[in-house]
mmCIF file of C-alpha atoms and ligand atoms in Angstrom:
data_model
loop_
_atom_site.group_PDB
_atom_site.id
_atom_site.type_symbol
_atom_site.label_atom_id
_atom_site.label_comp_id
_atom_site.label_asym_id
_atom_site.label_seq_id
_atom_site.Cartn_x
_atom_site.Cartn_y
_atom_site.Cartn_z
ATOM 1 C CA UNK V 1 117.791 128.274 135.968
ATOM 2 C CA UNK V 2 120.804 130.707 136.238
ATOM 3 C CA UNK V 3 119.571 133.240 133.609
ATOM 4 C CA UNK V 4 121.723 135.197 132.055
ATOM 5 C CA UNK V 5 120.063 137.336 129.285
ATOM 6 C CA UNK V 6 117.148 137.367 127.236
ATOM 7 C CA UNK V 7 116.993 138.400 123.500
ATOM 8 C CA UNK V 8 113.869 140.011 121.817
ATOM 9 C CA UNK V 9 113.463 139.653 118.224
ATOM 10 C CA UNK V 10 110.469 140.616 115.714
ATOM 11 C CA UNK V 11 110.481 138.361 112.474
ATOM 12 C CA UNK V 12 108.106 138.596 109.680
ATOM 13 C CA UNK V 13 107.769 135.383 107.694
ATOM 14 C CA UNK V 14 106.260 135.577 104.334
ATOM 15 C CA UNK V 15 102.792 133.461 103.887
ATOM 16 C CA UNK V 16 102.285 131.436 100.711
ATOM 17 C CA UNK V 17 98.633 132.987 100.477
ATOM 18 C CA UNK V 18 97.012 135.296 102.435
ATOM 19 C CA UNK V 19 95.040 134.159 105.570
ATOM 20 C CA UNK V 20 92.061 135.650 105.251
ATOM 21 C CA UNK V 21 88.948 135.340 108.116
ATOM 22 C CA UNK V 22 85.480 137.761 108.007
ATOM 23 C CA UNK V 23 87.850 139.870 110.336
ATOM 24 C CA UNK V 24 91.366 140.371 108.591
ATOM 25 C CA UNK V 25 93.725 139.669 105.915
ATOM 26 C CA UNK V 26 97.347 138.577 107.117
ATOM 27 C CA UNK V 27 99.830 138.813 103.872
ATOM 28 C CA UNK V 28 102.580 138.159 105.700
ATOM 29 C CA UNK V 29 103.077 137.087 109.622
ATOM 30 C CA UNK V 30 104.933 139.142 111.567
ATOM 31 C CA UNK V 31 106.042 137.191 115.373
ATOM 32 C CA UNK V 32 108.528 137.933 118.478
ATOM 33 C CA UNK V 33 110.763 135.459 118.869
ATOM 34 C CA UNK V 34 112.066 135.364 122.964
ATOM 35 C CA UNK V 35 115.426 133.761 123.328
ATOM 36 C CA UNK V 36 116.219 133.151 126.902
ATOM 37 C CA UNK V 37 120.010 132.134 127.283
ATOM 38 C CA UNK V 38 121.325 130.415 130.106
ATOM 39 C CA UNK V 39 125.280 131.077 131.967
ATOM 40 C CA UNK V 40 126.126 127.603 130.155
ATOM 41 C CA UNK V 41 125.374 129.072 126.831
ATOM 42 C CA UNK V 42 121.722 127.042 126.208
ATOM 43 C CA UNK V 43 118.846 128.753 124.237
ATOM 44 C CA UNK V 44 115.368 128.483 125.425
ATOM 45 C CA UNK V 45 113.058 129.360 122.771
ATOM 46 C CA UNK V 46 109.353 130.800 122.951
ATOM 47 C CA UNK V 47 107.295 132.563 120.472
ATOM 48 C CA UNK V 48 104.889 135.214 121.474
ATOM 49 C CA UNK V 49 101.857 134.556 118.404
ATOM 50 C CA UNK V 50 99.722 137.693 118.857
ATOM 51 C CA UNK V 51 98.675 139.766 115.232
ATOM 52 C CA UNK V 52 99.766 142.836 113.564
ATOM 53 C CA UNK V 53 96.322 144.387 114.483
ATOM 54 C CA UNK V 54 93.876 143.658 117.468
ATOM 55 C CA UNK V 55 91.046 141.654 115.429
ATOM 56 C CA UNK V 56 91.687 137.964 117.428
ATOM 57 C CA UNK V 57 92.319 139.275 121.077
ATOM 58 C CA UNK V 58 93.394 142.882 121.742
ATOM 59 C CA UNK V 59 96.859 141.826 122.237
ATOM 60 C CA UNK V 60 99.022 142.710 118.804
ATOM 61 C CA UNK V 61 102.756 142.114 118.425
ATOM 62 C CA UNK V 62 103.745 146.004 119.812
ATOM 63 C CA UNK V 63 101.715 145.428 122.903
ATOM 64 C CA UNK V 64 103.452 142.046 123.626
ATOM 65 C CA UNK V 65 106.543 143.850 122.582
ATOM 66 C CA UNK V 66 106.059 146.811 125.086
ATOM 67 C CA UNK V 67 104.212 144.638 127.619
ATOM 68 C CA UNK V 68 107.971 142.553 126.953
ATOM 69 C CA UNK V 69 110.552 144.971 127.544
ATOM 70 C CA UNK V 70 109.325 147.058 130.086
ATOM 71 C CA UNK V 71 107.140 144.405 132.387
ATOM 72 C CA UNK V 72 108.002 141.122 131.816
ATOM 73 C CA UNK V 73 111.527 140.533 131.056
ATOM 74 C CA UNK V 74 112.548 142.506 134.170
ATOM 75 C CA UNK V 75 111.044 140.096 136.468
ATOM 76 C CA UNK V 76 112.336 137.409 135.467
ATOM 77 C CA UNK V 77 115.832 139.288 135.273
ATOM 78 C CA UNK V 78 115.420 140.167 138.551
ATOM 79 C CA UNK V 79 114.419 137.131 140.028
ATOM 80 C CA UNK V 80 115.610 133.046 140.621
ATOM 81 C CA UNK V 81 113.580 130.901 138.672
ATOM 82 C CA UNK V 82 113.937 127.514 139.513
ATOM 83 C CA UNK V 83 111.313 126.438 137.441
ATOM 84 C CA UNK V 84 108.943 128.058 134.253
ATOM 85 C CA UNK V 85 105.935 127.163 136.410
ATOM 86 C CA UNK V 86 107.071 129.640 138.875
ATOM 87 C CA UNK V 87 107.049 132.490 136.183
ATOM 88 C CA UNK V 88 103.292 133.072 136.249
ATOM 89 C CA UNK V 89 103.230 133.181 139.554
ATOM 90 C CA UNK V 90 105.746 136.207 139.232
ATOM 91 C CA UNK V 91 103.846 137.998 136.580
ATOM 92 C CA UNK V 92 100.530 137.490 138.267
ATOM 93 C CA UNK V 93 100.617 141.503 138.941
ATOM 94 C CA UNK V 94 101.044 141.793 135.160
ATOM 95 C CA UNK V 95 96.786 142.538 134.078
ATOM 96 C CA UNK V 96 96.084 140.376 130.925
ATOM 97 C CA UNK V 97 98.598 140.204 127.785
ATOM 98 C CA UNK V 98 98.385 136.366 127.674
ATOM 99 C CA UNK V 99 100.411 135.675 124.589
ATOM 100 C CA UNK V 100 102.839 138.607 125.857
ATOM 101 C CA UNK V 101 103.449 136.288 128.836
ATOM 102 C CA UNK V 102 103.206 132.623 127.050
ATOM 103 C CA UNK V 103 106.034 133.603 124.628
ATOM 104 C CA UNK V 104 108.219 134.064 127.561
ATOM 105 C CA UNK V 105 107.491 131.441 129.315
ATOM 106 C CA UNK V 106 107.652 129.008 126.282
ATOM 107 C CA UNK V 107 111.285 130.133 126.279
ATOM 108 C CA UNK V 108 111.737 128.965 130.010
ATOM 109 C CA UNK V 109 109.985 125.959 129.324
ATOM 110 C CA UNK V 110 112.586 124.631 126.420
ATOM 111 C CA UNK V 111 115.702 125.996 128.454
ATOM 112 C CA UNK V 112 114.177 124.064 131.396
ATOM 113 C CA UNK V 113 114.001 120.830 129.084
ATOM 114 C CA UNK V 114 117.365 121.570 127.704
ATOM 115 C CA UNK V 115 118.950 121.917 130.911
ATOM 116 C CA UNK V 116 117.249 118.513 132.769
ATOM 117 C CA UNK V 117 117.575 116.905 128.863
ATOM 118 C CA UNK V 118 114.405 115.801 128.993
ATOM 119 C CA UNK V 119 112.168 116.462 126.192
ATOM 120 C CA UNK V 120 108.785 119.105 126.877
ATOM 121 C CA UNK V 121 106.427 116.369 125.980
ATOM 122 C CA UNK V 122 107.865 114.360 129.132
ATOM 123 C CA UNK V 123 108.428 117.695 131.405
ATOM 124 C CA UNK V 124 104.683 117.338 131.101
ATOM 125 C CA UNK V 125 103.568 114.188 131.033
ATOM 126 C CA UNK V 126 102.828 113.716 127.468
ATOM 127 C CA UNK V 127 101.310 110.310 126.272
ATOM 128 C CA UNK V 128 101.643 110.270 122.898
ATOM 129 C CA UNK V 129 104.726 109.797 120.094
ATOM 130 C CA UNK V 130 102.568 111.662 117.243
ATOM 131 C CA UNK V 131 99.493 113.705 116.983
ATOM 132 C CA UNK V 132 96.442 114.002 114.393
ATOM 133 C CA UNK V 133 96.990 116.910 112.288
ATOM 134 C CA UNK V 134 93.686 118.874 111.344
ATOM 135 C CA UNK V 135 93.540 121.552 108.523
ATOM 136 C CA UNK V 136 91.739 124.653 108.764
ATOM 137 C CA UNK V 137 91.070 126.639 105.704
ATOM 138 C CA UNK V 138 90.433 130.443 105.315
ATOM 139 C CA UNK V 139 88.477 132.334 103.263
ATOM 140 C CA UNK V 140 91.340 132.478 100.126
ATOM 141 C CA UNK V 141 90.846 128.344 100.122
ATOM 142 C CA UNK V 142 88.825 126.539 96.909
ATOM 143 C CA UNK V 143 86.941 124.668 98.815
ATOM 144 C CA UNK V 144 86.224 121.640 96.270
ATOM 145 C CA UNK V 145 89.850 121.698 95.440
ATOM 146 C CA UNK V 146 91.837 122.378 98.786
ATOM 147 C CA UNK V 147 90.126 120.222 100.965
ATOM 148 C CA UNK V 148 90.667 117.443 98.125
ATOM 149 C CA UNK V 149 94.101 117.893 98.384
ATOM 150 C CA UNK V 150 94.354 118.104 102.275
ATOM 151 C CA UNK V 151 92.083 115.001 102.520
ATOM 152 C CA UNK V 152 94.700 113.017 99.965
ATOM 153 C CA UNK V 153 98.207 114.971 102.461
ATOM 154 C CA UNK V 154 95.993 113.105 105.172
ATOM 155 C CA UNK V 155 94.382 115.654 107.217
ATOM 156 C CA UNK V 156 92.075 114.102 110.213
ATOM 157 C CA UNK V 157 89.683 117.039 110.258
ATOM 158 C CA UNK V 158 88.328 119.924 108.539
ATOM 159 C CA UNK V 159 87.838 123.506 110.256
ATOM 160 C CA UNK V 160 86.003 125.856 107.738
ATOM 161 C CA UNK V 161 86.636 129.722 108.403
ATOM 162 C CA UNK V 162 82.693 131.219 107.818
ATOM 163 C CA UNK V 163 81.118 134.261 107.188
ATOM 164 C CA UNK V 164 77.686 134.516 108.540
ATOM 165 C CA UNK V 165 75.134 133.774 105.764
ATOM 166 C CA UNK V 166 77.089 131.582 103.501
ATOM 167 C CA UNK V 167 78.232 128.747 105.915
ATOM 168 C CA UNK V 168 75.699 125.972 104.799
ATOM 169 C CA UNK V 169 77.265 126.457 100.881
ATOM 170 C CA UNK V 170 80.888 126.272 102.281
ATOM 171 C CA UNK V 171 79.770 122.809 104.254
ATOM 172 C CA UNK V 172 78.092 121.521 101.013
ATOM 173 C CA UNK V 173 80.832 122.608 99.039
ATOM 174 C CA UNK V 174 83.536 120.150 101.097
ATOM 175 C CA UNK V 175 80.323 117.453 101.736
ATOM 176 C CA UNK V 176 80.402 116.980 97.653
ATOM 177 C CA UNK V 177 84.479 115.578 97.861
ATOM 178 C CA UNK V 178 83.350 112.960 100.969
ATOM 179 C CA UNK V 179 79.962 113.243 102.636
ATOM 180 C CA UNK V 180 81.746 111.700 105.882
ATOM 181 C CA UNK V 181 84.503 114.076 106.165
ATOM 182 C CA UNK V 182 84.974 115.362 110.056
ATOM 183 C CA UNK V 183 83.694 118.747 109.363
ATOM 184 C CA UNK V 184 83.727 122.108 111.873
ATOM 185 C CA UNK V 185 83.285 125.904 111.819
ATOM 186 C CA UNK V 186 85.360 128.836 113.190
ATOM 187 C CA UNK V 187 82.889 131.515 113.420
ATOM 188 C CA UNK V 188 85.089 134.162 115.623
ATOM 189 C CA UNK V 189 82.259 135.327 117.581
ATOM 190 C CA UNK V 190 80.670 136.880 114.750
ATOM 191 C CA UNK V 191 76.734 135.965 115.321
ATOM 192 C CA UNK V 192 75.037 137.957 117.999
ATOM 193 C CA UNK V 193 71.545 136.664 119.937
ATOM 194 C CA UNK V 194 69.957 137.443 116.873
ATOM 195 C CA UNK V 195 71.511 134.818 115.151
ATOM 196 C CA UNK V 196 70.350 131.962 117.631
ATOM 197 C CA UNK V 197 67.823 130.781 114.952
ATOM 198 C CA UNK V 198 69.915 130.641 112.227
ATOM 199 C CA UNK V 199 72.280 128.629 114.701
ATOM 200 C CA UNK V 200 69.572 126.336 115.053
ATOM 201 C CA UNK V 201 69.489 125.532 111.112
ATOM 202 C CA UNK V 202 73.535 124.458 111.158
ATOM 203 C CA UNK V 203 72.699 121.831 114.596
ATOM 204 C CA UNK V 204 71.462 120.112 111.307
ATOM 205 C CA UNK V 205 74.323 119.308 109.358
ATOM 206 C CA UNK V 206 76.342 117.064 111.359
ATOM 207 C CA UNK V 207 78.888 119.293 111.967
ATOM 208 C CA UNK V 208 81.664 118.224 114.988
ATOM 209 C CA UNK V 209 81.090 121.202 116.752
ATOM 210 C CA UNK V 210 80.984 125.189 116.389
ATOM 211 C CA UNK V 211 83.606 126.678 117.199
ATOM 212 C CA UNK V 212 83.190 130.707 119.100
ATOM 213 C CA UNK V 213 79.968 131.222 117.740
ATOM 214 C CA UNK V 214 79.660 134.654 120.235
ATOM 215 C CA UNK V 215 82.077 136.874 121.237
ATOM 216 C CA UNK V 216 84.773 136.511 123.548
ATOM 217 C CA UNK V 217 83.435 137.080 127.061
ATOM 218 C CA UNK V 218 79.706 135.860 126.335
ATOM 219 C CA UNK V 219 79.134 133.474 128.211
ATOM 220 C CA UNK V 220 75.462 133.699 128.489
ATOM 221 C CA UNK V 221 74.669 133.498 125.068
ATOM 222 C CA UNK V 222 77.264 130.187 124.455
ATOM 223 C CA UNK V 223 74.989 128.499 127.135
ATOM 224 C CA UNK V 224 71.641 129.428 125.708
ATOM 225 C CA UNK V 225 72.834 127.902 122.405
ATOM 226 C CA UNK V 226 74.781 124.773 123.834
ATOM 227 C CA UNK V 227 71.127 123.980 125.820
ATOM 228 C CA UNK V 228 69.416 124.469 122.345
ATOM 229 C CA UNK V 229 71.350 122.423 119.987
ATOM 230 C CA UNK V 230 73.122 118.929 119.879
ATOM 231 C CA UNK V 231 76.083 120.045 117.859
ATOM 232 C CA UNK V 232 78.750 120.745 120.657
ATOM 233 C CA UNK V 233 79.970 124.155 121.032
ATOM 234 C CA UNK V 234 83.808 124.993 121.296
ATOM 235 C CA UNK V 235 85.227 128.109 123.133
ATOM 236 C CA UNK V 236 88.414 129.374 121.577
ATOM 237 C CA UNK V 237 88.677 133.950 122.079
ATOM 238 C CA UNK V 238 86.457 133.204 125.211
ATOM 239 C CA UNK V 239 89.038 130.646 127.263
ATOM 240 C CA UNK V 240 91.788 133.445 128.237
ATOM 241 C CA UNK V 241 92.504 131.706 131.416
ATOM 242 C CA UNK V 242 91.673 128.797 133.397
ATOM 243 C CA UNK V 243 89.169 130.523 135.645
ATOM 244 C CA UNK V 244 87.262 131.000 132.414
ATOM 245 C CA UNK V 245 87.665 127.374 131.120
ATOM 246 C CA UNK V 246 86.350 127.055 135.145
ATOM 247 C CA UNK V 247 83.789 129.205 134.172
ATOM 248 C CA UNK V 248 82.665 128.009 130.888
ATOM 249 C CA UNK V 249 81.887 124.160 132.109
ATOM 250 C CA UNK V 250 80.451 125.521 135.480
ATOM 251 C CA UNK V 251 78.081 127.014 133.194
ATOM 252 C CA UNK V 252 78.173 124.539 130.820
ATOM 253 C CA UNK V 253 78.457 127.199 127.766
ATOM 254 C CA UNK V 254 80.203 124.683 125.696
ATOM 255 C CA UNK V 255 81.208 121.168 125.229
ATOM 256 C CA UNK V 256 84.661 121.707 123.916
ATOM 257 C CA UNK V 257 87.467 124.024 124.445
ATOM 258 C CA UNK V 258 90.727 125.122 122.009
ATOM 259 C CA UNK V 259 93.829 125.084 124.322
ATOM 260 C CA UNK V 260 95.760 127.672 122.529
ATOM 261 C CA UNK V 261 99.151 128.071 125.052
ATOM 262 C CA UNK V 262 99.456 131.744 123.876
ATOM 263 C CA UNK V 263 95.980 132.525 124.457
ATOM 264 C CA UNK V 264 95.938 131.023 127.969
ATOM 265 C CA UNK V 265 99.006 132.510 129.155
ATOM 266 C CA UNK V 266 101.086 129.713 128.858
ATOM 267 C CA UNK V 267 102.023 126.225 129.133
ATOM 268 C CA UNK V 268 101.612 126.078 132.757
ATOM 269 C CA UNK V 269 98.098 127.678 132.378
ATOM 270 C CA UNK V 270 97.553 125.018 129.241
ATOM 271 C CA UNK V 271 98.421 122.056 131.425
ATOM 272 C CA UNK V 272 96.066 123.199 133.997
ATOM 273 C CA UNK V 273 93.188 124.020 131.920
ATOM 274 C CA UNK V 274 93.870 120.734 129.729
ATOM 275 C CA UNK V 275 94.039 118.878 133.674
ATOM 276 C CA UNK V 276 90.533 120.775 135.182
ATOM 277 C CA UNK V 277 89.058 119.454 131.479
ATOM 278 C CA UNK V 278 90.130 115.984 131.760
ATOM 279 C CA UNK V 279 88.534 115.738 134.960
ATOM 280 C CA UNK V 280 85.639 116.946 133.912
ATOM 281 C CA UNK V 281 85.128 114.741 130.526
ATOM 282 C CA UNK V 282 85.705 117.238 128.547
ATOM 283 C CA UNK V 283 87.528 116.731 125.493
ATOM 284 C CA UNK V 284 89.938 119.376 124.148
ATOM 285 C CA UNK V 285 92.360 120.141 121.271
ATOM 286 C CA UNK V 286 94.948 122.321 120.016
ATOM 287 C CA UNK V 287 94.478 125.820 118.585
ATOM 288 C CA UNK V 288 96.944 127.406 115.936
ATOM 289 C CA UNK V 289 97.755 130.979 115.478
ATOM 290 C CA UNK V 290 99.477 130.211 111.770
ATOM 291 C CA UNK V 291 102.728 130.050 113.841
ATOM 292 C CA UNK V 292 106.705 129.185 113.164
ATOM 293 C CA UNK V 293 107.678 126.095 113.760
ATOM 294 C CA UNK V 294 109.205 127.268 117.098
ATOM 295 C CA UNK V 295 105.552 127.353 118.183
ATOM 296 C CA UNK V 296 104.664 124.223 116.328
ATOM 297 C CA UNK V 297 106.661 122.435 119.130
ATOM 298 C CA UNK V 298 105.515 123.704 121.730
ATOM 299 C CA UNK V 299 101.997 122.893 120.442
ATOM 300 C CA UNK V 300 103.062 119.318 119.763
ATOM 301 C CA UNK V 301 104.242 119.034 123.603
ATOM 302 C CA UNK V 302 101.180 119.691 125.078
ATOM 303 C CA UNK V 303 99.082 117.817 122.153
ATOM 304 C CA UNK V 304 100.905 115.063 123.436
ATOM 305 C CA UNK V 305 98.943 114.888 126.821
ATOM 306 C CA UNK V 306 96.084 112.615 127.197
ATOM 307 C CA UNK V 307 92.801 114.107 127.077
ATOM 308 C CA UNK V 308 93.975 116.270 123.418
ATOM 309 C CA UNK V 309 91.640 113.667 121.950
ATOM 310 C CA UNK V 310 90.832 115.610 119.179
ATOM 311 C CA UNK V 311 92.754 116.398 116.200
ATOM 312 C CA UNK V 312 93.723 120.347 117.095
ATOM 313 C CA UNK V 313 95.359 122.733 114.259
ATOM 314 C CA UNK V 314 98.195 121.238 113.687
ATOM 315 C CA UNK V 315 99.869 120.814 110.183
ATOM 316 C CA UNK V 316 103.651 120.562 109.244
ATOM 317 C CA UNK V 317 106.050 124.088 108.107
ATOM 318 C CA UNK V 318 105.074 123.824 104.728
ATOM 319 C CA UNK V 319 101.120 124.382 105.321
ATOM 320 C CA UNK V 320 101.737 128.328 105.077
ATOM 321 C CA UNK V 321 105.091 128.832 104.946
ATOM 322 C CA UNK V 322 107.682 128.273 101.480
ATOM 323 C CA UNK V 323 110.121 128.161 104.518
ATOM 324 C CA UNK V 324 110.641 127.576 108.087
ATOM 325 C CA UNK V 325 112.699 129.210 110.693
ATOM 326 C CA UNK V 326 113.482 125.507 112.463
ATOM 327 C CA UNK V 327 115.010 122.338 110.576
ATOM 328 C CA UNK V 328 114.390 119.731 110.082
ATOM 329 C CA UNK V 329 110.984 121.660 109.414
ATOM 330 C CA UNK V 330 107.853 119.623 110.539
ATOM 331 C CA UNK V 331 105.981 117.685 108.441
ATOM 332 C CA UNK V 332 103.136 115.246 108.776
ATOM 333 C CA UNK V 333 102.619 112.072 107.658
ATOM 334 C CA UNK V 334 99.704 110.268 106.740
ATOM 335 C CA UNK V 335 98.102 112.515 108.858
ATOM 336 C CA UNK V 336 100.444 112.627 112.118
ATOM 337 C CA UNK V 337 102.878 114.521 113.510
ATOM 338 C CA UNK V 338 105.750 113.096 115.159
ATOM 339 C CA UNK V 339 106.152 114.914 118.912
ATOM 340 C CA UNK V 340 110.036 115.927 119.421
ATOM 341 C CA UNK V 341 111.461 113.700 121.723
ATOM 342 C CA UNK V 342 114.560 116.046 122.110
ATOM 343 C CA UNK V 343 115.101 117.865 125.028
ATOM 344 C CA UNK V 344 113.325 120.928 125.044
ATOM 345 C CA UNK V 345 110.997 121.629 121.942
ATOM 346 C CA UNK V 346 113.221 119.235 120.180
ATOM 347 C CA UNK V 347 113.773 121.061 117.209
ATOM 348 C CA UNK V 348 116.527 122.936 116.045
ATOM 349 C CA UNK V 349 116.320 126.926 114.848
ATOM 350 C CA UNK V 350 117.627 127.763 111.785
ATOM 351 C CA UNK V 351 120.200 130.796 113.089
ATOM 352 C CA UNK V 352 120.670 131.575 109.009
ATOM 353 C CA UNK V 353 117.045 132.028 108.212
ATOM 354 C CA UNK V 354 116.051 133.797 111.530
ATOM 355 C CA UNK V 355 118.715 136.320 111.143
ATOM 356 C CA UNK V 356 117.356 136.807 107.898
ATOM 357 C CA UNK V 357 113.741 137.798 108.735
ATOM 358 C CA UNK V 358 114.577 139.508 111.453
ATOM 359 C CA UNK V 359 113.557 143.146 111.615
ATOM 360 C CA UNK V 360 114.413 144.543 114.502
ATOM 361 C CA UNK V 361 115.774 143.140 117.953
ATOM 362 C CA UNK V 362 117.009 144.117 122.021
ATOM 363 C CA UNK V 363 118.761 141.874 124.244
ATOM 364 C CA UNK V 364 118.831 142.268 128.029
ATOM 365 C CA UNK V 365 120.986 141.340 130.576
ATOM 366 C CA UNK V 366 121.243 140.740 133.955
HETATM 367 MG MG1 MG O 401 89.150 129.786 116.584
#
């Protein structure tokens, strides 16, 4: 792909309200943006999504940073890449740091696009033009009055940040605006074994699924519940690879799985899990970390494959942003989002803006 250096940069964008979930506040969203430059002076661009503090995974934007400079980066300095899918194969000596990795290779993946001019939805085999944009609404959201609003934008469906205890009032709550609404719940693996009765009283209220009702790496207690209840379970913090999506239908511990690139890995590890699911019957969708737009269209790419047959987290810039660092920013309408069909991730970064909320950067060469 005749590399020739790779920039580092951490941004901090401010949020229009705090995200708030039972396990943190984010005021304002800090990200590393990887810029991977090629000798004909193209920009690949890849986002590495991971949090200020460990609450999500136990990967945090100065892990990924360090995990960055002094792992990653080098190999792929050191090495011919002919193609992005080759970079995991390259890292595989690299333990963990997913969204470390996935940021990086996001950036190979748009150069790559750039360079054969072929958009990512295509390098992939994407199927669709636009996707279904789903809202999901933290703990700082009215309920009555947000998801009246989002329902009028044109949001598909409706995923409900809980805390344990008060999830049946937050369901009522958005079953008052429109009884029919597609509703689910994010619980963040926050019920323990415990909790299985109480899990029992929500298979009642015709939710789409539950989304990480146990913590990541439990996958015992996501197939005792899955065999007890009707409502389909969803594993987001547990899927950090495709030997665990492997895992997770082998045992069937869920019905559902969030494809969340950074969580995974990568695209390459996205595509395969999304592939292994597909075969399988089992439908999946599209996570969001409350990312830039960079990561937006990335997300879009790989919505655009076939068996995404569910609307994932996707919403346009201005969902938590006042400002984007990519323009035109992305919006949806009537509750789609068009997929880029420029080459790459088909959307342009604002150098201006990005420069601006930049707060600190490296670059390394060859
Ligand atoms: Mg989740």
């Amino acid at each position: 792909m005749e590399i020739d250096s790779i920039h580092l940069r951490k941004i901090e964008l401010p949020l229009k309200v705090p995200f708030v979930t039972h396990q943190a506040t984010l005021e304002k969203r800090p990200l590393i943006i990887v810029e991977v430059k090629d000798t004909g002076g193209r920009t690949g661009y890849g986002e590495v999504t991971a949090f200020p503090h460990p609450f999500y995974t136990y990967e945090t934007i100065a892990t990924a940073w360090h995990v960055l400079e002094e792992q990653l980066i080098p190999i792929v300095l050191r090495n011919e890449i002919d193609h992005p899918v080759e970079f995991p194969k390259l890292n595989k000596s690299i333990q963990g740091h997913p969204m470390a990795k996935a940021g990086l290779e996001g950036a190979l993946w748009d150069l790559y696009g750039k360079q054969q001019q072929k958009s990512l939805s295509e390098l992939l085999g994407g199927v669709r033009k636009s996707v279904a944009a789903g809202a999901v609404l933290s703990l700082t959201d009215s309920l009555e009055e947000d998801v009246g609003l989002l329902k009028k934008e044109g949001f598909q469906r409706f995923k409900l940040k809980v805390v344990k205890g008060n999830e049946i009032e937050a369901i009522q709550a958005v079953k008052t605006i429109d009884p029919y609404l597609p509703i689910m719940i994010d619980a963040n693996g926050q019920y323990t074994e415990s909790d299985m009765g109480h899990l029992h009283t929500l298979d009642k209220l015709g939710l789409t699924m539950i989304e990480q009702p146990f913590q990541a790496g439990d996958f015992y207690l996501h197939r005792r519940l899955q065999r007890a209840i009707s409502t389909p379970v969803c594993l987001d913090e547990s899927v950090m690879s495709v030997h665990d999506a492997q895992q997770a239908l082998e045992l069937e511990s869920c019905q559902i799985i969030n494809i969340k690139i950074s969580r995974v890995g990568g695209m390459t590890a996205a595509q395969m899990i999304h592939d292994y699911c597909q075969e399988r019957g089992v439908p999946v969708w599209c996570g969001g970390m409350v990312e830039s737009g960079i990561s937006k269209a990335h997300n879009l790419a790989v919505a655009s494959l076939p068996n995404f047959s569910i609307p994932g987290d996707l919403s346009g810039s201005g969902r938590y942003f006042h400002k984007d660092i990519i323009h035109p920013e992305i919006v949806m309408n009537r509750g789609e989002i068009a997929v880029p069909q420029e080459p790459g991730i088909g959307v342009e970064v604002d150098d201006d803006y990005l420069e601006e909320v930049t707060q600190k950067s490296r670059t390394f060469h060859r």
